[in-house]
Coordinates of C-alpha atoms in Angstrom, one line a residue:
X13 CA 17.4 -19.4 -9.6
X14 CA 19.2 -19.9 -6.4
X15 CA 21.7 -16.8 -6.8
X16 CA 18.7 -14.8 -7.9
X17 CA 16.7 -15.9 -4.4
X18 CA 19.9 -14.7 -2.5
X19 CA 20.2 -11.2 -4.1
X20 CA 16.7 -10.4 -3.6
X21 CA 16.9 -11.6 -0.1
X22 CA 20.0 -9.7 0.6
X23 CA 17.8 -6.3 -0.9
X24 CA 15.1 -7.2 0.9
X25 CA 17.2 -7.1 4.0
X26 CA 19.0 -3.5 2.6
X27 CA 15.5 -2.4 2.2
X28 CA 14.2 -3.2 6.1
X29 CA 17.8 -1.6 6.6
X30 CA 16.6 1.8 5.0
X31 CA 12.9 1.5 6.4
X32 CA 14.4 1.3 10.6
X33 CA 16.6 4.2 10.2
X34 CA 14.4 6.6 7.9
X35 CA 11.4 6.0 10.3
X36 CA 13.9 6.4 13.7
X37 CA 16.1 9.5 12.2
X38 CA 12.6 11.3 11.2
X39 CA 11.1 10.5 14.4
X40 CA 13.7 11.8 16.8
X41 CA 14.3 15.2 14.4
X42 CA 10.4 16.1 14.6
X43 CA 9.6 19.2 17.2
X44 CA 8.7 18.1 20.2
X45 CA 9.5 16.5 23.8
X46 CA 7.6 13.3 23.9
X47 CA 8.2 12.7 27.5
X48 CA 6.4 16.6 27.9
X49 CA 3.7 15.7 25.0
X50 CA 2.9 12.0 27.2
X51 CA 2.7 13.7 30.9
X52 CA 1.6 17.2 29.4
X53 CA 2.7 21.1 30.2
X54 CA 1.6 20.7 34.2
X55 CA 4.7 17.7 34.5
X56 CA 7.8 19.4 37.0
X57 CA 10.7 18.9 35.0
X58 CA 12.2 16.1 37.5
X59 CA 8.9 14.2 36.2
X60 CA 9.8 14.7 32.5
X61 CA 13.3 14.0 32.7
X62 CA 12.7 10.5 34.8
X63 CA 10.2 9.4 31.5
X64 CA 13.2 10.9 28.9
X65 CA 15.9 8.4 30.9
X66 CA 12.9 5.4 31.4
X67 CA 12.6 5.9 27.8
X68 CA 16.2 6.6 26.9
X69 CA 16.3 9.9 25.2
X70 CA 18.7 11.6 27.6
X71 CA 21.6 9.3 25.5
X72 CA 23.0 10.5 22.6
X73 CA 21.4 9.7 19.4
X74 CA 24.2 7.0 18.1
X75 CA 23.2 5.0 21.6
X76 CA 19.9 5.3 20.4
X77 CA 19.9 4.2 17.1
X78 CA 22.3 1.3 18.0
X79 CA 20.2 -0.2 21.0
X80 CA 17.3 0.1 18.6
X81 CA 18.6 -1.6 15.7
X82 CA 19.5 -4.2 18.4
X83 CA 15.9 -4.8 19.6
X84 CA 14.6 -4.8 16.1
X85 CA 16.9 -7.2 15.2
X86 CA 15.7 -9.4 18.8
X87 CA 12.2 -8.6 17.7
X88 CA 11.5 -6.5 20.6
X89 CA 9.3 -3.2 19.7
X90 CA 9.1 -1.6 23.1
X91 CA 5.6 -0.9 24.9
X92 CA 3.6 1.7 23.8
X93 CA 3.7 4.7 26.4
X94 CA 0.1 5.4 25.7
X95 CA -2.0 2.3 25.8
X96 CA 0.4 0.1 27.1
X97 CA 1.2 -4.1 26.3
X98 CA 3.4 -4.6 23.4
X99 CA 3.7 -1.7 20.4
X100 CA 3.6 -4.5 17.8
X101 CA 1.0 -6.7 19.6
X102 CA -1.3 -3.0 19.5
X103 CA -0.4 -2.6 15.6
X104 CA -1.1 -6.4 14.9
X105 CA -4.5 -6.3 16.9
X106 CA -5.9 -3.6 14.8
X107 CA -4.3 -5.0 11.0
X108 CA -7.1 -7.2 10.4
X109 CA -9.3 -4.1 9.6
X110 CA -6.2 -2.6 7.9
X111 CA -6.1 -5.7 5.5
X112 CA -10.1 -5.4 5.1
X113 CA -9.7 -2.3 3.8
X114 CA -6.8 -3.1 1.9
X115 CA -8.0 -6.0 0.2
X116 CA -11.5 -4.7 -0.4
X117 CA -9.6 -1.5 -2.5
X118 CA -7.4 -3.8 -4.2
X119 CA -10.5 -5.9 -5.7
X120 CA -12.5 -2.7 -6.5
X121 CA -9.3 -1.4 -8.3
X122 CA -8.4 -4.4 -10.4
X123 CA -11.7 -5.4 -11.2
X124 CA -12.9 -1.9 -12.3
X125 CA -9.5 -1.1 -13.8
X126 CA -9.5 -4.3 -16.4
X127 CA -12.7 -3.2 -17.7
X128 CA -12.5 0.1 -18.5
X129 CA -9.0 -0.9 -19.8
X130 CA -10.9 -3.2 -22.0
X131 CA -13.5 -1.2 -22.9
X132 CA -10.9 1.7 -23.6
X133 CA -8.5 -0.9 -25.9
X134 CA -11.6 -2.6 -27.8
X135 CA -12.2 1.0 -29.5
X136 CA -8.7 2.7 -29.6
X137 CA -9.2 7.0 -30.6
X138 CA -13.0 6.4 -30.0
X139 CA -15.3 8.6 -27.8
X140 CA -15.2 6.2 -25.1
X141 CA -11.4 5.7 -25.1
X142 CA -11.0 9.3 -24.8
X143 CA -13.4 9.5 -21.9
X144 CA -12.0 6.7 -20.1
X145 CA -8.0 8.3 -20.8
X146 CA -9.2 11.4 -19.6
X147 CA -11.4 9.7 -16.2
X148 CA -7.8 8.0 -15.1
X149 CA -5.8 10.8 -15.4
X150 CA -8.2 13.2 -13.7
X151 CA -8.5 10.7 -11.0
X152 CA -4.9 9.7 -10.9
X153 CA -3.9 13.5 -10.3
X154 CA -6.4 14.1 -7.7
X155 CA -5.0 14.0 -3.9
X156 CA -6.4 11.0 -2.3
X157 CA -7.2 12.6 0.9
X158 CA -9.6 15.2 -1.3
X159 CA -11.0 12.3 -3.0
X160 CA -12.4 10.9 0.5
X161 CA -13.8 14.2 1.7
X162 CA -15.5 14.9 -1.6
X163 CA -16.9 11.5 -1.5
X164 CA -18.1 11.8 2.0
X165 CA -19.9 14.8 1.1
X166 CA -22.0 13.5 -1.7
X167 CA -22.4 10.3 -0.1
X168 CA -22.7 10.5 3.0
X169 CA -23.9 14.0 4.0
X170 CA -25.9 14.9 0.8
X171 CA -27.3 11.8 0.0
X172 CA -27.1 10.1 2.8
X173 CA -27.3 6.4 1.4
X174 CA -23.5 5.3 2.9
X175 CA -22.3 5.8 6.2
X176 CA -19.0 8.2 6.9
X177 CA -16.7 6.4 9.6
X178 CA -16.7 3.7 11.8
X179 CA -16.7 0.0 10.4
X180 CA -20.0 -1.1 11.9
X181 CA -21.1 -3.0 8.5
X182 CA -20.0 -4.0 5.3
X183 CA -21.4 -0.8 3.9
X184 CA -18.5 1.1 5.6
X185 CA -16.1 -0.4 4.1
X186 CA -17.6 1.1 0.9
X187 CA -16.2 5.0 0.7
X188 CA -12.5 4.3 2.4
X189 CA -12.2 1.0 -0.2
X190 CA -13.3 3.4 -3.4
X191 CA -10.8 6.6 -1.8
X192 CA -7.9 4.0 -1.4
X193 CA -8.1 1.9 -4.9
X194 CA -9.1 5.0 -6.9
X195 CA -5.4 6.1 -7.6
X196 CA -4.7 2.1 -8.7
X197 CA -7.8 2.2 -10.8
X198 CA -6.1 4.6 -12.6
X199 CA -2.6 2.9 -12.8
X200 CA -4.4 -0.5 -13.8
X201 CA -6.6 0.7 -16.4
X202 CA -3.8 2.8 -18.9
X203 CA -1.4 -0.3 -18.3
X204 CA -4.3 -3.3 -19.5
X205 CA -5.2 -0.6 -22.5
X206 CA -1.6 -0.5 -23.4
X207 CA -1.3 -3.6 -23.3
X208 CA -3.9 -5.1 -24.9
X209 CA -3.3 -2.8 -28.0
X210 CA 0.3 -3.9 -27.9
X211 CA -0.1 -7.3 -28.2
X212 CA -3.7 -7.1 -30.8
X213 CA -2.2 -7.8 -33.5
X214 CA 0.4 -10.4 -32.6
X215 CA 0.3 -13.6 -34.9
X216 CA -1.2 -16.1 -32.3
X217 CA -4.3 -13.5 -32.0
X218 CA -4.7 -13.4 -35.7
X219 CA -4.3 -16.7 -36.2
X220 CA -7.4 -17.3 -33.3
X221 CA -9.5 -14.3 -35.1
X222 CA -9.0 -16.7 -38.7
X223 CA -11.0 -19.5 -36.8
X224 CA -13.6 -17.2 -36.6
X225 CA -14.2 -16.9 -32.9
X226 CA -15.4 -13.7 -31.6
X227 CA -13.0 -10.9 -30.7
X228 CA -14.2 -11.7 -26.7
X229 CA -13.0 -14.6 -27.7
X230 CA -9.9 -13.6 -28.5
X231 CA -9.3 -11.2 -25.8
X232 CA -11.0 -13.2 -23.1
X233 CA -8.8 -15.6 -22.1
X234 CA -6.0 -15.2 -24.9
X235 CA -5.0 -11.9 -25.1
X236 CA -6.0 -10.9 -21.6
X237 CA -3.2 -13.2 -20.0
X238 CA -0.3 -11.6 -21.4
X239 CA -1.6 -8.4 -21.6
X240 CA -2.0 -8.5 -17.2
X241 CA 1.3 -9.5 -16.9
X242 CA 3.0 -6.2 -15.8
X243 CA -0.3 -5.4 -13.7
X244 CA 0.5 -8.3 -12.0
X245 CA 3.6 -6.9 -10.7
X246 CA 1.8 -3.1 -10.0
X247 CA -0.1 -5.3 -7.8
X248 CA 2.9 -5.9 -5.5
X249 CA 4.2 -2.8 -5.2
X250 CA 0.7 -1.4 -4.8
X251 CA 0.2 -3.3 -2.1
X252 CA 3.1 -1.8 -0.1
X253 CA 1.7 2.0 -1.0
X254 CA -1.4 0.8 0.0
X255 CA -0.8 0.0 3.7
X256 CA 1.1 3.1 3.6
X257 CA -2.4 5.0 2.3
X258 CA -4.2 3.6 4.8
X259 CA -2.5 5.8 7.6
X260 CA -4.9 8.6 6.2
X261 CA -7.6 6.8 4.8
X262 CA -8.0 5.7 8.0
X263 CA -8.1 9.0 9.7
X264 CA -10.5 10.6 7.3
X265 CA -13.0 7.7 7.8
X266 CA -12.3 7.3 11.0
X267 CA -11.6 3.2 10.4
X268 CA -10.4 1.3 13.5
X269 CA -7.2 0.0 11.8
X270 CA -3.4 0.0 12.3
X271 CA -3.4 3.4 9.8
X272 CA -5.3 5.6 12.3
X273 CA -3.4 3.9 15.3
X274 CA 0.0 5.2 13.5
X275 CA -0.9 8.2 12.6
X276 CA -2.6 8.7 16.5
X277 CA 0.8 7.4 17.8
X278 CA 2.3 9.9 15.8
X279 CA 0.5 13.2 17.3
X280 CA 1.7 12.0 20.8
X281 CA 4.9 10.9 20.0
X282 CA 4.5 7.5 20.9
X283 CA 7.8 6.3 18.8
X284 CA 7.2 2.5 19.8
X285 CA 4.1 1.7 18.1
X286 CA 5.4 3.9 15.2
X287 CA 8.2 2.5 14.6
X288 CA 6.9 -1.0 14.7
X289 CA 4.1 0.4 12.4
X290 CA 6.4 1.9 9.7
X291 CA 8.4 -1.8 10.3
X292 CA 5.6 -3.8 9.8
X293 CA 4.3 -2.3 6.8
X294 CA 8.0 -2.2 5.2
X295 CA 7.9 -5.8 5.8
X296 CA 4.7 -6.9 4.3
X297 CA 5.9 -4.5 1.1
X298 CA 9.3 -6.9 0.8
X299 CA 7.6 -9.9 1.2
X300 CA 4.4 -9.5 -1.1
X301 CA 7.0 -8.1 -3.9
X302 CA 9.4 -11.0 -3.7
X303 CA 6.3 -13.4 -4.0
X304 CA 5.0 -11.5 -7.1
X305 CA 8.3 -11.1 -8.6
X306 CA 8.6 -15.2 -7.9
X307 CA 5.0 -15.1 -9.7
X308 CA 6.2 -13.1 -12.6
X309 CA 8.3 -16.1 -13.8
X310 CA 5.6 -18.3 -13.7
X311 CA 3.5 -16.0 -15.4
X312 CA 6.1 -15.1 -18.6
X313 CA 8.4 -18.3 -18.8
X314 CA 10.8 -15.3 -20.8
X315 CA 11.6 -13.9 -17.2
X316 CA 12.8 -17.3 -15.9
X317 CA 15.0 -18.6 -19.0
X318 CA 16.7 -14.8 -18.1
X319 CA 17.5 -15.7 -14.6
X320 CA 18.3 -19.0 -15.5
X321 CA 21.0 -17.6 -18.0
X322 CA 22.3 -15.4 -15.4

């Protein structure tokens, strides 16, 4: 167990590697001064090269890249050019409404997604499992961004019965929570059917069905335990995507978290806050999948007596 702790931590590490120098090679390749975008078109060019040396883009790009992995490696994100203070102290001031949002999908998704999954695997080749097969994949096919927009229009312009931005109540949470679990809806649903129907008629199901307890019975808690086993590790890697999601969610409904500060920071080439955005989230995603993958053994004692043989 020890050796399999160290080779996921050494990935993990490989995996921050990758996340740094993806996020600093796209940044500095994107059109665009940023010292001309911060001070703007009036700035005399003795102005805009001062702010490219203050912030260290008149060295070459190896400098760069090697002074940054330094100060990532000390913890030190930079300031932000635009608000100011600390880029990761801006990002972790707005990720308690990031992981609102987050959460709240998460719970709508699972929730939802293990009873239609239910529903669908209770009545294999029926009407309803059709419907439910062909819901998931519309819905898993459809851009997420269009899925917000169409909802806001039905919902908040038409009807008028949810607000469309802001996060003023627990009502706003509402549309941006739906648009950001609707794609995991999906995922979860197909993966509880399958896996229901895979394990129905295994011989510890049947030989609960010969006692003559109902068949919620038998899927509630029996069947429903194994069955959620590989949703259980969807949920960790959904919870990386999702914190990725959030960067547009966030803009569409106009949600005051760490997602619309990114993708703000991004338009004015603020690479600070960026960066220690892009880090952030690539951190929470290696954490909360070591934890479920940790989880997974405890789950299905088959995945610990393989590591333990290993």
């Amino acid at each position: 167990m020890l050796g399999y702790l160290i080779r996921r931590l050494a990935y993990s590490i490989f995996v921050l590697w990758g996340a740094v120098t993806i996020v600093f090679v796209v940044l500095r390749v994107v059109p665009g001064d940023p010292a001309l975008v911060i001070l703007g078109p009036d700035a005399s060019p003795a102005d805009v090269a001062r702010l490219r040396h203050g912030m260290g883009l008149d060295q070459p790009l190896l400098v760069q890249y090697g002074h940054y992995l330094l100060d990532v490696a000390r913890l030190h994100f930079g300031d932000s050019v635009r608000l100011g203070g600390d880029a990761m102290g801006q990002i972790l001031l707005r990720l308690p409404a990031t992981a609102e949002l987050a959460l709240a999908a998460v719970v709508f998704a699972v929730t939802v997604g293990i009873g239609l999954g239910v529903a669908a695997a209770s009545r294999p080749n029926s009407v309803l499992d059709r419907v439910i097969s062909v819901f998931t994949l519309v819905i898993q096919s459809t851009p997420t961004f269009w899925a917000g927009l169409v909802l806001l229009l039905i919902f908040a312009r038409q009807l008028r019965v949810l607000p469309s931005e802001g996060a003023h109540s627990w009502q706003n949470v509402i549309l941006p929570a739906i648009t950001l679990g609707l794609g995991f809806l999906a995922m979860v649903t197909r993966l509880t059917r399958s896996g229901l129907l895979e394990i129905s008629h295994e011989s510890y199901l049947n030989t609960v069905r010969a006692k003559g307890l109902s068949e919620r019975v038998v899927v509630f808690p029996h069947a429903i335990r194994n069955a959620l086993i590989p949703v259980v590790t969807v949920i960790g890697l959904y919870l990386g995507s999702v914190l990725g999601g959030t960067v547009v969610i966030e803009t569409v409904f106009a949600w005051p978290g760490a997602g619309r500060l990114i993708a703000d920071s991004i338009g004015y080439r603020d690479y600070n806050v960026v960066q220690a955005g892009v880090i952030l989230i690539a951190a929470v995603f290696v954490v909360v999948n070591l934890l479920v993958d940790l989880l997974y053994g405890l789950i299905d004692p088959r995945v610990s007596v393989g590591r333990q043989e290993r």
